[in-house]
Amino acid sequence: RKEVEQDPGPFNVPEGATVAFNCTYSNSASQSFFWYRQDCRKEPKLLMSVYSSGNEDGRFTAQLNRASQYISLLIRDSKLSDSATYLCVVNSGGNQGGKLIFGQGTELSVKP
Amino acid sequence: EPEVTQTPSHQVTQMGQEVILRCVPISNHLYFYWYRQILGQKVEFLVSFYNNEISEKSEIFDDQFSVERPDGSNFTLKIRSTKLEDSAMYFCASSGQQTRGYTFGSGTRLTVV
């Protein structure tokens, strides 16, 4: 099983659509979880951290289910500028300098 | 907003040559990292560095690789004898606290010919 696995994509949606990304992780000891966004040939940029209680930032909502080892990201009212690759990222554990494990990414293309 | 700065943005080198990739992490951060991304593939962890020593490294980070923090601001990745398969985007990152998101630099695109 891959350490972090995401929907294969790509997702092609019209402006204004709601789109959901799913992710699973294999290491039950993982302690922190993130969604990053990566534009073509650019660095990953933190979109939001993901907490067990669920959290929302404007049009973006992230959920974490530790029992199922499942993470999700919902984007409402999608904009053209949301087009990017969305990376599910898990911090591997509790040691200092814990490494981030990246999923392979799900590409989103928002069309007019 | 504080940034992680990487230089150069693009480096072309001949196979077998040594390269040094440079990074200036965010000044009050304590943890430093190198990641790489081969074109079309996922971002992969190489090494983490804390308190002037390597805290973890991946299988990719073999004897050809080394890291150094030569002064209070720079953090470097050296590849001693580059191979064609080292061609990738190399990202430096830093963090202040483990549970917060890391800040990535804009990357160095390394092309080995």
PDB file of C-alpha atoms in Angstrom:
ATOM      1  CA  ARG A   1       0.000   0.000   0.000  1.00  0.00           C
ATOM      2  CA  LYS A   2       1.323   3.454  -0.883  1.00  0.00           C
ATOM      3  CA  GLU A   3       2.162   5.692   2.079  1.00  0.00           C
ATOM      4  CA  VAL A   4      -0.134   8.437   0.808  1.00  0.00           C
ATOM      5  CA  GLU A   5      -2.585   7.746  -1.964  1.00  0.00           C
ATOM      6  CA  GLN A   6      -4.809  10.217  -3.769  1.00  0.00           C
ATOM      7  CA  ASP A   7      -7.520  10.139  -6.422  1.00  0.00           C
ATOM      8  CA  PRO A   8      -5.698   9.756  -9.734  1.00  0.00           C
ATOM      9  CA  GLY A   9      -7.403  12.654 -11.533  1.00  0.00           C
ATOM     10  CA  PRO A  10      -7.332  14.849 -13.505  1.00  0.00           C
ATOM     11  CA  PHE A  11     -10.536  16.585 -12.531  1.00  0.00           C
ATOM     12  CA  ASN A  12     -12.036  18.878 -15.154  1.00  0.00           C
ATOM     13  CA  VAL A  13     -14.837  21.021 -13.754  1.00  0.00           C
ATOM     14  CA  PRO A  14     -16.727  24.182 -14.779  1.00  0.00           C
ATOM     15  CA  GLU A  15     -16.408  27.389 -12.806  1.00  0.00           C
ATOM     16  CA  GLY A  16     -18.672  27.395  -9.782  1.00  0.00           C
ATOM     17  CA  ALA A  17     -18.603  23.630  -9.344  1.00  0.00           C
ATOM     18  CA  THR A  18     -17.914  21.872  -6.069  1.00  0.00           C
ATOM     19  CA  VAL A  19     -15.059  19.397  -6.204  1.00  0.00           C
ATOM     20  CA  ALA A  20     -13.850  16.886  -3.628  1.00  0.00           C
ATOM     21  CA  PHE A  21     -10.432  15.289  -3.303  1.00  0.00           C
ATOM     22  CA  ASN A  22      -9.821  12.125  -1.334  1.00  0.00           C
ATOM     23  CA  CYS A  23      -6.665  10.786   0.232  1.00  0.00           C
ATOM     24  CA  THR A  24      -5.677   7.813   2.371  1.00  0.00           C
ATOM     25  CA  TYR A  25      -2.507   7.239   4.348  1.00  0.00           C
ATOM     26  CA  SER A  26      -0.936   4.051   5.633  1.00  0.00           C
ATOM     27  CA  ASN A  27       0.984   5.081   8.755  1.00  0.00           C
ATOM     28  CA  SER A  28      -1.422   5.193  11.682  1.00  0.00           C
ATOM     29  CA  ALA A  29       1.245   6.969  13.770  1.00  0.00           C
ATOM     30  CA  SER A  30       1.123  10.028  11.502  1.00  0.00           C
ATOM     31  CA  GLN A  31       0.503  13.140  13.510  1.00  0.00           C
ATOM     32  CA  SER A  32      -0.130  16.042  11.210  1.00  0.00           C
ATOM     33  CA  PHE A  33      -1.797  16.431   7.880  1.00  0.00           C
ATOM     34  CA  PHE A  34      -1.869  19.055   5.194  1.00  0.00           C
ATOM     35  CA  TRP A  35      -3.156  19.982   1.785  1.00  0.00           C
ATOM     36  CA  TYR A  36      -0.655  21.716  -0.437  1.00  0.00           C
ATOM     37  CA  ARG A  37      -1.189  23.245  -3.835  1.00  0.00           C
ATOM     38  CA  GLN A  38       1.386  23.046  -6.602  1.00  0.00           C
ATOM     39  CA  ASP A  39       1.267  25.070  -9.781  1.00  0.00           C
ATOM     40  CA  CYS A  40       3.119  23.788 -12.822  1.00  0.00           C
ATOM     41  CA  ARG A  41       6.874  23.555 -12.132  1.00  0.00           C
ATOM     42  CA  LYS A  42       6.566  25.613  -8.966  1.00  0.00           C
ATOM     43  CA  GLU A  43       7.101  24.818  -5.308  1.00  0.00           C
ATOM     44  CA  PRO A  44       4.362  23.266  -3.157  1.00  0.00           C
ATOM     45  CA  LYS A  45       2.484  25.914  -1.198  1.00  0.00           C
ATOM     46  CA  LEU A  46       0.580  25.201   1.980  1.00  0.00           C
ATOM     47  CA  LEU A  47      -3.145  25.452   1.411  1.00  0.00           C
ATOM     48  CA  MET A  48      -4.302  24.367   4.829  1.00  0.00           C
ATOM     49  CA  SER A  49      -3.570  22.092   7.743  1.00  0.00           C
ATOM     50  CA  VAL A  50      -6.124  19.384   8.471  1.00  0.00           C
ATOM     51  CA  TYR A  51      -7.494  18.793  11.949  1.00  0.00           C
ATOM     52  CA  SER A  52      -9.597  15.974  13.364  1.00  0.00           C
ATOM     53  CA  SER A  53     -12.452  18.351  14.064  1.00  0.00           C
ATOM     54  CA  GLY A  54     -12.481  19.469  10.447  1.00  0.00           C
ATOM     55  CA  ASN A  55     -11.597  22.964   9.404  1.00  0.00           C
ATOM     56  CA  GLU A  56     -12.719  25.516   6.888  1.00  0.00           C
ATOM     57  CA  ASP A  57     -10.970  28.393   5.177  1.00  0.00           C
ATOM     58  CA  GLY A  58     -13.310  30.314   2.929  1.00  0.00           C
ATOM     59  CA  ARG A  59     -14.314  28.038   0.059  1.00  0.00           C
ATOM     60  CA  PHE A  60     -12.049  25.236   1.267  1.00  0.00           C
ATOM     61  CA  THR A  61     -13.023  22.586   3.809  1.00  0.00           C
ATOM     62  CA  ALA A  62     -10.709  19.842   5.031  1.00  0.00           C
ATOM     63  CA  GLN A  63     -11.661  16.741   6.990  1.00  0.00           C
ATOM     64  CA  LEU A  64      -9.624  14.070   8.732  1.00  0.00           C
ATOM     65  CA  ASN A  65     -10.837  10.645   9.831  1.00  0.00           C
ATOM     66  CA  ARG A  66      -8.071   9.017  11.879  1.00  0.00           C
ATOM     67  CA  ALA A  67      -9.932   5.735  12.288  1.00  0.00           C
ATOM     68  CA  SER A  68     -10.204   5.325   8.518  1.00  0.00           C
ATOM     69  CA  GLN A  69      -6.862   7.054   7.834  1.00  0.00           C
ATOM     70  CA  TYR A  70      -8.675   9.245   5.358  1.00  0.00           C
ATOM     71  CA  ILE A  71      -8.314  12.927   4.487  1.00  0.00           C
ATOM     72  CA  SER A  72     -10.501  15.017   2.232  1.00  0.00           C
ATOM     73  CA  LEU A  73     -10.557  18.479   0.697  1.00  0.00           C
ATOM     74  CA  LEU A  74     -13.699  20.139  -0.601  1.00  0.00           C
ATOM     75  CA  ILE A  75     -13.570  23.207  -2.821  1.00  0.00           C
ATOM     76  CA  ARG A  76     -16.834  25.076  -3.265  1.00  0.00           C
ATOM     77  CA  ASP A  77     -17.628  27.590  -5.999  1.00  0.00           C
ATOM     78  CA  SER A  78     -14.428  26.762  -7.851  1.00  0.00           C
ATOM     79  CA  LYS A  79     -12.571  29.555  -9.650  1.00  0.00           C
ATOM     80  CA  LEU A  80     -10.306  29.478 -12.691  1.00  0.00           C
ATOM     81  CA  SER A  81      -7.443  30.325 -10.342  1.00  0.00           C
ATOM     82  CA  ASP A  82      -8.037  27.077  -8.414  1.00  0.00           C
ATOM     83  CA  SER A  83      -6.542  25.158 -11.354  1.00  0.00           C
ATOM     84  CA  ALA A  84      -3.473  23.412  -9.960  1.00  0.00           C
ATOM     85  CA  THR A  85      -2.312  20.083  -8.576  1.00  0.00           C
ATOM     86  CA  TYR A  86      -3.511  19.380  -5.030  1.00  0.00           C
ATOM     87  CA  LEU A  87      -1.130  17.431  -2.838  1.00  0.00           C
ATOM     88  CA  CYS A  88      -2.169  15.431   0.202  1.00  0.00           C
ATOM     89  CA  VAL A  89       0.726  15.526   2.668  1.00  0.00           C
ATOM     90  CA  VAL A  90       1.293  13.631   5.897  1.00  0.00           C
ATOM     91  CA  ASN A  91       3.918  14.199   8.554  1.00  0.00           C
ATOM     92  CA  SER A  92       5.438  10.815   9.209  1.00  0.00           C
ATOM     93  CA  GLY A  93       5.664  10.841  12.971  1.00  0.00           C
ATOM     94  CA  GLY A  94       6.617  12.449  16.199  1.00  0.00           C
ATOM     95  CA  ASN A  95      10.384  12.804  15.945  1.00  0.00           C
ATOM     96  CA  GLN A  96      11.967  16.175  15.589  1.00  0.00           C
ATOM     97  CA  GLY A  97      12.258  17.131  11.956  1.00  0.00           C
ATOM     98  CA  GLY A  98       9.621  14.615  10.925  1.00  0.00           C
ATOM     99  CA  LYS A  99       9.514  14.222   7.181  1.00  0.00           C
ATOM    100  CA  LEU A 100       6.571  15.070   4.980  1.00  0.00           C
ATOM    101  CA  ILE A 101       5.228  12.269   2.825  1.00  0.00           C
ATOM    102  CA  PHE A 102       3.531  13.488  -0.336  1.00  0.00           C
ATOM    103  CA  GLY A 103       0.824  11.890  -2.363  1.00  0.00           C
ATOM    104  CA  GLN A 104       1.223  11.883  -6.100  1.00  0.00           C
ATOM    105  CA  GLY A 105      -1.212  14.786  -6.432  1.00  0.00           C
ATOM    106  CA  THR A 106      -4.561  15.277  -8.103  1.00  0.00           C
ATOM    107  CA  GLU A 107      -4.693  17.746 -10.949  1.00  0.00           C
ATOM    108  CA  LEU A 108      -7.643  20.118 -11.092  1.00  0.00           C
ATOM    109  CA  SER A 109      -8.575  22.080 -14.176  1.00  0.00           C
ATOM    110  CA  VAL A 110     -11.381  24.636 -13.807  1.00  0.00           C
ATOM    111  CA  LYS A 111     -12.871  25.734 -17.120  1.00  0.00           C
ATOM    112  CA  PRO A 112     -14.933  28.849 -17.909  1.00  0.00           C
TER     113      PRO A 112
ATOM    114  CA  GLU B   1       5.830  37.173   4.291  1.00  0.00           C
ATOM    115  CA  PRO B   2       9.119  35.373   5.128  1.00  0.00           C
ATOM    116  CA  GLU B   3      10.536  33.291   2.308  1.00  0.00           C
ATOM    117  CA  VAL B   4      12.911  30.412   1.771  1.00  0.00           C
ATOM    118  CA  THR B   5      15.390  31.474  -0.908  1.00  0.00           C
ATOM    119  CA  GLN B   6      17.144  29.042  -3.229  1.00  0.00           C
ATOM    120  CA  THR B   7      19.959  29.592  -5.692  1.00  0.00           C
ATOM    121  CA  PRO B   8      20.521  29.006  -8.514  1.00  0.00           C
ATOM    122  CA  SER B   9      17.072  28.634 -10.039  1.00  0.00           C
ATOM    123  CA  HIS B  10      18.452  26.419 -12.788  1.00  0.00           C
ATOM    124  CA  GLN B  11      21.750  24.565 -13.056  1.00  0.00           C
ATOM    125  CA  VAL B  12      23.043  22.469 -15.903  1.00  0.00           C
ATOM    126  CA  THR B  13      25.976  20.201 -15.145  1.00  0.00           C
ATOM    127  CA  GLN B  14      27.873  17.397 -16.805  1.00  0.00           C
ATOM    128  CA  MET B  15      27.571  13.883 -15.482  1.00  0.00           C
ATOM    129  CA  GLY B  16      30.223  13.214 -12.847  1.00  0.00           C
ATOM    130  CA  GLN B  17      30.560  16.827 -11.785  1.00  0.00           C
ATOM    131  CA  GLU B  18      29.906  18.094  -8.272  1.00  0.00           C
ATOM    132  CA  VAL B  19      27.078  20.538  -7.664  1.00  0.00           C
ATOM    133  CA  ILE B  20      26.124  22.587  -4.633  1.00  0.00           C
ATOM    134  CA  LEU B  21      22.582  23.800  -4.251  1.00  0.00           C
ATOM    135  CA  ARG B  22      22.091  26.676  -1.865  1.00  0.00           C
ATOM    136  CA  CYS B  23      19.233  27.657   0.397  1.00  0.00           C
ATOM    137  CA  VAL B  24      18.554  30.403   2.896  1.00  0.00           C
ATOM    138  CA  PRO B  25      15.806  29.179   5.243  1.00  0.00           C
ATOM    139  CA  ILE B  26      13.480  31.456   7.185  1.00  0.00           C
ATOM    140  CA  SER B  27      15.596  33.052   9.878  1.00  0.00           C
ATOM    141  CA  ASN B  28      13.856  31.848  13.040  1.00  0.00           C
ATOM    142  CA  HIS B  29      13.169  28.336  11.767  1.00  0.00           C
ATOM    143  CA  LEU B  30      14.941  25.393  13.357  1.00  0.00           C
ATOM    144  CA  TYR B  31      14.267  22.473  11.030  1.00  0.00           C
ATOM    145  CA  PHE B  32      15.594  22.309   7.499  1.00  0.00           C
ATOM    146  CA  TYR B  33      14.888  19.877   4.687  1.00  0.00           C
ATOM    147  CA  TRP B  34      15.694  18.943   1.146  1.00  0.00           C
ATOM    148  CA  TYR B  35      13.136  17.341  -1.150  1.00  0.00           C
ATOM    149  CA  ARG B  36      13.296  16.530  -4.818  1.00  0.00           C
ATOM    150  CA  GLN B  37      10.746  16.090  -7.571  1.00  0.00           C
ATOM    151  CA  ILE B  38      11.612  14.276 -10.770  1.00  0.00           C
ATOM    152  CA  LEU B  39       9.537  15.594 -13.670  1.00  0.00           C
ATOM    153  CA  GLY B  40       6.073  14.069 -13.612  1.00  0.00           C
ATOM    154  CA  GLN B  41       6.593  12.341 -10.289  1.00  0.00           C
ATOM    155  CA  LYS B  42       5.730  13.085  -6.683  1.00  0.00           C
ATOM    156  CA  VAL B  43       7.742  15.155  -4.254  1.00  0.00           C
ATOM    157  CA  GLU B  44      10.204  12.931  -2.362  1.00  0.00           C
ATOM    158  CA  PHE B  45      11.933  13.488   0.963  1.00  0.00           C
ATOM    159  CA  LEU B  46      15.729  13.494   0.931  1.00  0.00           C
ATOM    160  CA  VAL B  47      16.970  14.676   4.321  1.00  0.00           C
ATOM    161  CA  SER B  48      16.055  16.633   7.425  1.00  0.00           C
ATOM    162  CA  PHE B  49      18.496  18.662   9.514  1.00  0.00           C
ATOM    163  CA  TYR B  50      18.198  19.958  13.045  1.00  0.00           C
ATOM    164  CA  ASN B  51      20.653  21.280  15.596  1.00  0.00           C
ATOM    165  CA  ASN B  52      23.519  21.034  13.111  1.00  0.00           C
ATOM    166  CA  GLU B  53      23.050  17.393  12.299  1.00  0.00           C
ATOM    167  CA  ILE B  54      21.016  15.131  10.070  1.00  0.00           C
ATOM    168  CA  SER B  55      17.922  13.919  11.912  1.00  0.00           C
ATOM    169  CA  GLU B  56      16.603  11.653   9.156  1.00  0.00           C
ATOM    170  CA  LYS B  57      17.481  10.701   5.607  1.00  0.00           C
ATOM    171  CA  SER B  58      15.853   8.639   2.891  1.00  0.00           C
ATOM    172  CA  GLU B  59      17.234   5.790   0.815  1.00  0.00           C
ATOM    173  CA  ILE B  60      17.788   8.278  -1.983  1.00  0.00           C
ATOM    174  CA  PHE B  61      20.231  10.224   0.182  1.00  0.00           C
ATOM    175  CA  ASP B  62      23.253   7.980  -0.356  1.00  0.00           C
ATOM    176  CA  ASP B  63      26.970   8.705   0.006  1.00  0.00           C
ATOM    177  CA  GLN B  64      26.869  10.984  -3.041  1.00  0.00           C
ATOM    178  CA  PHE B  65      24.788  13.483  -1.093  1.00  0.00           C
ATOM    179  CA  SER B  66      25.741  15.689   1.826  1.00  0.00           C
ATOM    180  CA  VAL B  67      24.252  18.678   3.594  1.00  0.00           C
ATOM    181  CA  GLU B  68      25.861  21.474   5.498  1.00  0.00           C
ATOM    182  CA  ARG B  69      24.925  24.579   7.378  1.00  0.00           C
ATOM    183  CA  PRO B  70      28.204  26.457   7.030  1.00  0.00           C
ATOM    184  CA  ASP B  71      27.026  29.614   8.801  1.00  0.00           C
ATOM    185  CA  GLY B  72      23.946  30.895  10.546  1.00  0.00           C
ATOM    186  CA  SER B  73      21.935  31.439   7.398  1.00  0.00           C
ATOM    187  CA  ASN B  74      22.846  29.086   4.551  1.00  0.00           C
ATOM    188  CA  PHE B  75      21.872  25.447   4.142  1.00  0.00           C
ATOM    189  CA  THR B  76      23.473  23.565   1.254  1.00  0.00           C
ATOM    190  CA  LEU B  77      22.984  20.279  -0.549  1.00  0.00           C
ATOM    191  CA  LYS B  78      26.034  18.840  -2.307  1.00  0.00           C
ATOM    192  CA  ILE B  79      25.931  16.080  -4.877  1.00  0.00           C
ATOM    193  CA  ARG B  80      29.465  14.790  -5.294  1.00  0.00           C
ATOM    194  CA  SER B  81      29.326  13.036  -8.648  1.00  0.00           C
ATOM    195  CA  THR B  82      26.103  13.724 -10.485  1.00  0.00           C
ATOM    196  CA  LYS B  83      24.267  11.072 -12.483  1.00  0.00           C
ATOM    197  CA  LEU B  84      21.695  11.528 -15.210  1.00  0.00           C
ATOM    198  CA  GLU B  85      18.996  10.320 -12.815  1.00  0.00           C
ATOM    199  CA  ASP B  86      19.786  13.189 -10.418  1.00  0.00           C
ATOM    200  CA  SER B  87      18.036  15.527 -12.860  1.00  0.00           C
ATOM    201  CA  ALA B  88      15.099  16.900 -10.903  1.00  0.00           C
ATOM    202  CA  MET B  89      13.694  19.910  -9.127  1.00  0.00           C
ATOM    203  CA  TYR B  90      15.281  20.240  -5.697  1.00  0.00           C
ATOM    204  CA  PHE B  91      13.270  22.035  -3.040  1.00  0.00           C
ATOM    205  CA  CYS B  92      14.598  23.333   0.239  1.00  0.00           C
ATOM    206  CA  ALA B  93      12.115  23.755   3.084  1.00  0.00           C
ATOM    207  CA  SER B  94      12.161  24.977   6.648  1.00  0.00           C
ATOM    208  CA  SER B  95       9.808  24.880   9.587  1.00  0.00           C
ATOM    209  CA  GLY B  96       9.575  26.423  13.016  1.00  0.00           C
ATOM    210  CA  GLN B  97       7.378  23.809  14.554  1.00  0.00           C
ATOM    211  CA  GLN B  98       6.939  20.274  13.396  1.00  0.00           C
ATOM    212  CA  THR B  99       3.180  20.307  13.390  1.00  0.00           C
ATOM    213  CA  ARG B 100       2.873  23.361  11.229  1.00  0.00           C
ATOM    214  CA  GLY B 101       3.185  23.392   7.489  1.00  0.00           C
ATOM    215  CA  TYR B 102       6.625  23.749   6.079  1.00  0.00           C
ATOM    216  CA  THR B 103       7.647  26.628   3.814  1.00  0.00           C
ATOM    217  CA  PHE B 104       9.262  25.609   0.561  1.00  0.00           C
ATOM    218  CA  GLY B 105      11.693  27.551  -1.562  1.00  0.00           C
ATOM    219  CA  SER B 106      11.030  28.056  -5.254  1.00  0.00           C
ATOM    220  CA  GLY B 107      13.418  25.253  -6.140  1.00  0.00           C
ATOM    221  CA  THR B 108      16.535  24.616  -8.183  1.00  0.00           C
ATOM    222  CA  ARG B 109      16.039  22.785 -11.453  1.00  0.00           C
ATOM    223  CA  LEU B 110      19.076  20.530 -11.883  1.00  0.00           C
ATOM    224  CA  THR B 111      19.755  19.139 -15.324  1.00  0.00           C
ATOM    225  CA  VAL B 112      22.536  16.579 -15.663  1.00  0.00           C
ATOM    226  CA  VAL B 113      23.748  16.046 -19.225  1.00  0.00           C
TER     227      VAL B 113
END
